Amino acid sequence: MKEYILKVDSVDEKGLIYRITDIILKHNLNIHSSSEFVDHENGRFFFRAVIKTDNDINESSFLGSLSGFIPNANIKFGMKRKKDIIILATKETHCLGDLLIRHYSGELDANIKAVIANYDDLRNLVEKFEVPFFHISSNDISREDHEKQVLAKMSEYEFDYAILAKYMRILSPNFVAKYPEKIINIHHSFLPAFIGANPYKQAFKRGVKIIGATAHFVNNDLDEGPIITQDVISINHEMSWQDMRKAGRNVERNVLASGLDLVLDDRVFVYDNKTVIF
Amino acid sequence: MKEYILKVDSVDEKGLIYRITDIILKHNLNIHSSSEFVDHENGRFFFRAVIKTDNDINESSFLGSLSGFIPNANIKFGMKRKKDIIILATKETHCLGDLLIRHYSGELDANIKAVIANYDDLRNLVEKFEVPFFHISSNDISREDHEKQVLAKMSEYEFDYAILAKYMRILSPNFVAKYPEKIINIHHSFLPAFIGANPYKQAFKRGVKIIGATAHFVNNDLDEGPIITQDVISINHEMSWQDMRKAGRNVERNVLASGLDLVLDDRVFVYDNKTVIF
Amino acid sequence: MKEYILKVDSVDEKGLIYRITDIILKHNLNIHSSSEFVDHENGRFFFRAVIKTDNDINESSFLGSLSGFIPNANIKFGMKRKKDIIILATKETHCLGDLLIRHYSGELDANIKAVIANYDDLRNLVEKFEVPFFHISSNDISREDHEKQVLAKMSEYEFDYAILAKYMRILSPNFVAKYPEKIINIHHSFLPAFIGANPYKQAFKRGVKIIGATAHFVNNDLDEGPIITQDVISINHEMSWQDMRKAGRNVERNVLASGLDLVLDDRVFVYDNKTVIF
Amino acid sequence: MKEYILKVDSVDEKGLIYRITDIILKHNLNIHSSSEFVDHENGRFFFRAVIKTDNDINESSFLGSLSGFIPNANIKFGMKRKKDIIILATKETHCLGDLLIRHYSGELDANIKAVIANYDDLRNLVEKFEVPFFHISSNDISREDHEKQVLAKMSEYEFDYAILAKYMRILSPNFVAKYPEKIINIHHSFLPAFIGANPYKQAFKRGVKIIGATAHFVNNDLDEGPIITQDVISINHEMSWQDMRKAGRNVERNVLASGLDLVLDDRVFVYDNKTVIF
């Protein structure tokens, strides 16, 4: 069976689900599963349906009918497909390595098109998996020029998402603006706690009993983008900040992988700097 | 605004949501939120909607229209209301006390109509909260006769659910059959682990590193009813089984309270000895 | 058997455990369990032992021997005893009610000597449990004068800890200084996230996926005292900030209760604005 | 600085810590950290210390002194060293791949000496990391003969632990007896729930709301060995058993990795079919 995903978000108004399901029925299709949410504070409607069918759907005809019926909505519709991603990294192995293994085993529902890093350390690991690796050094070069080179390399690829798998550089607003809602970062703290540099040292100093990690979309404000998922682990007084960092790496890799799963499965809407996730 | 809850479960067929939302729209109503799930293995459709409106809805007219349109469905519809519950207990304070406090503060969205216990120990606590307490001793009496007395007392009340808040007696099939999907138990283990007597001793002996609790509907098979919710906590080698029991009490009271919240909010469907929870 | 608790913290030096256990052995006592931790960054040693014995220990003789042997240490030694606590509250029921029930059932290893509140709302609940309740209004009165009255009332009681069970007033440095390491607060967020007013609104606005609560000792800096314990729960886009607050209440009451258990069991050392917990 | 680990377990008697720390002091050594636990039910004493020193310790002299002083104890003492492990696998990638990446990055404190599998599917992955891979087919061969071949291959290596990273074959008592407390398995359920085949199908059918995984030592009784660590995740009615299996894989890899960390760090004692973990 073929699987199609329909995502609709719109100003809320009466009868939206009725109209959407009317079109689905008129195309003789059956909803396999669906979710709906209305943000009543902002008057915003979100809907996602999985449609399974033995026949091909004429996507543009379907989309045309639907758009005519709910003219103010953002509508995404198409056959479920494996997404293409690019990974940006620096030196750390744990998140990148985890994605490479998941990619290799088919657990990650995406093609890793390339890895770009500002150090060469990760080349050996990446090339084991026959994924193109590009070292674009950030030494002896302005931030602007470095970003230009990275963007140039990225522009050689078609991709759905760029994943910052411990890319330890802050992206400029100009860079971010090129890929709105397409850049996903793993932040090594339970945001908004410990924004900024070395959250594990901050956590150690503060004496917290739980640390965490956050997967989020990147926007102009560092560490302020829409949060996709978060998780935590307990820590205790015996742990140095290095122990916390080690423990935190497990959370980081898990949170990045599960956040990516949600995004790659077309389950995430971004709105009002937050996410709606079905 | 008034809040109505619509719950539908039905053999799955094409166009169900369309038909439901058609009726809702024809009654000039707006869906505040809705959820849908199809169990494709069993071909079963589940739908729940919250409808908010300034006007009263003619419930029987609405229900009539809907039933005519989806004739094979179980449909529940009505204004959201505070449910009535009866609590059965034995001697332990933690679950009952938690419910009494939540009841007192308004956190528990239910009226506790009465507490029935097979010991008198809890009378003092219950009567502090002006809740009727009935001691029906199970000493020197057959199980059958004891159940008869308990059922007689219960039959004096109208109630939506009977909560076994550490009621340490096994209910006979005859008793359970009187209240299908209406009796909720808190089981002091992470089912299906440690079925039966003294799960904390069993857990201690087995040397597990996590223990839990389970809120479930009661059916004929002891500890085998549909699970509503579960939670766990970590334990370690330092803990005796009494320590585990003490730690477990926290999980028990939390799991019972959160399971009840789901049931009282009309979020739970029971089907195929499992629950669908929106 | 009688149970004694020994707590030692000291500048770290060679042979501390040897010297401590030497004294214990010379008094013909046996260690039931013990824990040790050295904070190597600060050169600080922490030790706690539970000693069980059939005979009474001459506490001052034991303490004298030990102090002579490790002259620079803070030593606490004594028979395990039920602690006395005073609770400060405002209007909210959930934490206070939970403590009252645990107190009633014997789960809370403490005597609640009194409850002091700046509103009268909680009187009815507290008096159900035959605990003295004092309403000291903060209306039409300066912060200073209000604190004076509260302190005056507190001074009528001997107590080990004062618990802020959702006491919604900020304590002055003067107040805090009177009871160092004796005031415990439950903070309705996962510190250091969402310091300050209405953390649930802040969490909602930020779109986080997890919220939490923190039990901590109170010092001069609001929300900056040594953390005892923390816990979290998952939330999602469907929840309003009021839903989050309701869910958060469960975490708050659990975190306060488990933090208190640690303190009342003499397991907590405070040092360098952090806690060491055995 | 050099780091030594001392592990002692013994029949409990008075003065054990005193005697141990006496010997440590007489060798002019300082305890960096230590933990102690007495299982009073079984009268068993457990002690672990980390000793850091700038000088080499004469291990046999130290061990000799200590053994003379506490003659009935099991004592392990030696410089902390990277352990050697062998991995047994079948076809699944997730646990093995995770260990290979952690090994590659240095996060896993062990040398993977070889991987032995009863299918050839994993060769490509293992050989990427320059780890010897041996395919010993279990087809057309008796269980006994297959085990003989596997044992023969294992005997070519010196190793501390054999890790069953989703090795889908039951080991015979004969096999297990060769490596007591040296074989570690990851079980795809929260033991003792869902012992036996396909726990995810069992969990789906039972309608549980939480699933888990267990890392344990292997002994003669399948799934009955001493548990090292366990973890769980929440699931819901939307998940098929295949979804649960996918979600469960994340728990499996995390639990195996964290269980291994504890073992490799010499933190685990096995006693009475349970573990004591410092």
Short mmCIF file of N, CA, C and O in Angstrom, two decimals, chain C residues 25-69:
data_model
loop_
_atom_site.label_atom_id
_atom_site.label_comp_id
_atom_site.label_asym_id
_atom_site.label_seq_id
_atom_site.Cartn_x
_atom_site.Cartn_y
_atom_site.Cartn_z
N LEU C 25 34.73 1.24 66.68
CA LEU C 25 35.10 -0.09 67.14
C LEU C 25 35.45 -0.07 68.63
O LEU C 25 35.07 -0.97 69.39
N LYS C 26 36.16 0.98 69.05
CA LYS C 26 36.55 1.06 70.46
C LYS C 26 35.33 1.18 71.37
O LYS C 26 35.40 0.82 72.54
N HIS C 27 34.24 1.74 70.84
CA HIS C 27 33.01 1.77 71.61
C HIS C 27 32.20 0.49 71.42
O HIS C 27 31.04 0.41 71.81
N ASN C 28 32.84 -0.48 70.78
CA ASN C 28 32.23 -1.79 70.59
C ASN C 28 30.92 -1.73 69.79
O ASN C 28 29.97 -2.44 70.04
N LEU C 29 30.92 -0.84 68.80
CA LEU C 29 29.73 -0.64 67.99
C LEU C 29 29.95 -1.19 66.57
O LEU C 29 31.07 -1.34 66.11
N ASN C 30 28.85 -1.46 65.91
CA ASN C 30 28.93 -1.99 64.56
C ASN C 30 28.23 -1.03 63.59
O ASN C 30 27.14 -0.55 63.87
N ILE C 31 28.87 -0.81 62.46
CA ILE C 31 28.26 0.05 61.43
C ILE C 31 27.23 -0.75 60.66
O ILE C 31 27.54 -1.80 60.11
N HIS C 32 26.02 -0.23 60.65
CA HIS C 32 24.95 -0.90 59.89
C HIS C 32 25.07 -0.57 58.42
O HIS C 32 24.94 -1.41 57.55
N SER C 33 25.33 0.67 58.11
CA SER C 33 25.60 1.08 56.73
C SER C 33 26.35 2.39 56.79
O SER C 33 26.24 3.14 57.77
N SER C 34 27.15 2.67 55.77
CA SER C 34 27.89 3.93 55.76
C SER C 34 28.14 4.38 54.34
O SER C 34 28.11 3.58 53.41
N SER C 35 28.34 5.68 54.18
CA SER C 35 28.65 6.26 52.88
C SER C 35 29.72 7.31 53.07
O SER C 35 29.76 7.96 54.12
N GLU C 36 30.53 7.49 52.06
CA GLU C 36 31.62 8.44 52.14
C GLU C 36 31.77 9.13 50.80
O GLU C 36 31.53 8.52 49.75
N PHE C 37 32.10 10.39 50.84
CA PHE C 37 32.35 11.11 49.59
C PHE C 37 33.39 12.17 49.85
O PHE C 37 33.36 12.84 50.89
N VAL C 38 34.30 12.31 48.92
CA VAL C 38 35.28 13.39 49.01
C VAL C 38 35.09 14.31 47.81
O VAL C 38 35.10 13.86 46.66
N ASP C 39 34.86 15.57 48.09
CA ASP C 39 34.82 16.59 47.06
C ASP C 39 36.27 17.05 46.84
O ASP C 39 36.80 17.87 47.59
N HIS C 40 36.91 16.47 45.84
CA HIS C 40 38.34 16.71 45.66
C HIS C 40 38.63 18.12 45.19
O HIS C 40 39.71 18.65 45.43
N GLU C 41 37.67 18.72 44.54
CA GLU C 41 37.87 20.10 44.09
C GLU C 41 38.02 21.04 45.29
O GLU C 41 38.88 21.92 45.30
N ASN C 42 37.18 20.81 46.28
CA ASN C 42 37.21 21.67 47.46
C ASN C 42 37.95 21.04 48.64
O ASN C 42 38.03 21.64 49.71
N GLY C 43 38.47 19.82 48.45
CA GLY C 43 39.17 19.16 49.54
C GLY C 43 38.30 18.93 50.76
O GLY C 43 38.69 19.22 51.89
N ARG C 44 37.08 18.44 50.51
CA ARG C 44 36.12 18.30 51.61
C ARG C 44 35.65 16.85 51.71
O ARG C 44 35.34 16.21 50.71
N PHE C 45 35.58 16.36 52.93
CA PHE C 45 35.25 14.98 53.21
C PHE C 45 33.87 14.90 53.85
O PHE C 45 33.55 15.68 54.76
N PHE C 46 33.05 13.96 53.40
CA PHE C 46 31.71 13.76 53.96
C PHE C 46 31.52 12.29 54.30
O PHE C 46 31.86 11.41 53.50
N PHE C 47 30.98 12.03 55.47
CA PHE C 47 30.80 10.65 55.92
C PHE C 47 29.51 10.54 56.72
O PHE C 47 29.19 11.41 57.52
N ARG C 48 28.77 9.50 56.47
CA ARG C 48 27.55 9.24 57.24
C ARG C 48 27.48 7.76 57.55
O ARG C 48 27.74 6.93 56.68
N ALA C 49 27.19 7.44 58.79
CA ALA C 49 27.04 6.04 59.17
C ALA C 49 25.79 5.86 60.00
O ALA C 49 25.40 6.73 60.79
N VAL C 50 25.15 4.74 59.78
CA VAL C 50 24.04 4.31 60.65
C VAL C 50 24.59 3.21 61.55
O VAL C 50 25.21 2.25 61.07
N ILE C 51 24.42 3.40 62.84
CA ILE C 51 24.92 2.44 63.82
C ILE C 51 23.72 1.86 64.56
O ILE C 51 22.89 2.61 65.07
N LYS C 52 23.61 0.56 64.59
CA LYS C 52 22.50 -0.07 65.33
C LYS C 52 23.07 -0.85 66.50
O LYS C 52 24.08 -1.56 66.35
N THR C 53 22.42 -0.73 67.61
CA THR C 53 22.94 -1.38 68.81
C THR C 53 21.80 -1.71 69.77
O THR C 53 20.77 -1.05 69.78
N ASP C 54 22.01 -2.72 70.56
CA ASP C 54 21.01 -3.08 71.58
C ASP C 54 21.13 -2.21 72.83
O ASP C 54 20.19 -2.07 73.59
N ASN C 55 22.32 -1.63 73.01
CA ASN C 55 22.57 -0.86 74.22
C ASN C 55 22.52 0.64 73.93
O ASN C 55 22.70 1.07 72.79
N ASP C 56 22.31 1.42 74.97
CA ASP C 56 22.42 2.87 74.82
C ASP C 56 23.88 3.25 74.62
O ASP C 56 24.79 2.63 75.18
N ILE C 57 24.09 4.27 73.81
CA ILE C 57 25.44 4.81 73.66
C ILE C 57 25.53 6.07 74.51
O ILE C 57 24.61 6.88 74.51
N ASN C 58 26.63 6.22 75.19
CA ASN C 58 26.88 7.48 75.88
C ASN C 58 27.30 8.49 74.82
O ASN C 58 28.45 8.53 74.38
N GLU C 59 26.33 9.32 74.42
CA GLU C 59 26.56 10.17 73.25
C GLU C 59 27.70 11.15 73.46
O GLU C 59 28.53 11.35 72.58
N SER C 60 27.76 11.75 74.64
CA SER C 60 28.78 12.80 74.82
C SER C 60 30.17 12.17 74.90
O SER C 60 31.14 12.74 74.41
N SER C 61 30.25 10.99 75.47
CA SER C 61 31.55 10.32 75.51
C SER C 61 32.01 9.95 74.09
O SER C 61 33.15 10.20 73.70
N PHE C 62 31.08 9.41 73.33
CA PHE C 62 31.41 9.04 71.95
C PHE C 62 31.84 10.26 71.15
O PHE C 62 32.86 10.28 70.47
N LEU C 63 31.05 11.32 71.28
CA LEU C 63 31.32 12.55 70.55
C LEU C 63 32.66 13.14 70.98
O LEU C 63 33.44 13.64 70.16
N GLY C 64 32.93 13.06 72.27
CA GLY C 64 34.20 13.58 72.79
C GLY C 64 35.39 12.85 72.20
O GLY C 64 36.34 13.46 71.70
N SER C 65 35.32 11.52 72.20
CA SER C 65 36.43 10.75 71.64
C SER C 65 36.64 11.11 70.18
O SER C 65 37.77 11.31 69.71
N LEU C 66 35.54 11.17 69.45
CA LEU C 66 35.64 11.40 68.01
C LEU C 66 36.20 12.80 67.73
O LEU C 66 37.08 12.97 66.87
N SER C 67 35.69 13.79 68.46
CA SER C 67 36.15 15.17 68.25
C SER C 67 37.64 15.29 68.56
O SER C 67 38.36 16.04 67.89
N GLY C 68 38.09 14.57 69.55
CA GLY C 68 39.50 14.61 69.87
C GLY C 68 40.35 14.04 68.74
O GLY C 68 41.47 14.51 68.48
N PHE C 69 39.80 13.09 68.05
CA PHE C 69 40.54 12.36 67.02
C PHE C 69 40.54 13.09 65.67
O PHE C 69 41.48 12.99 64.89
#
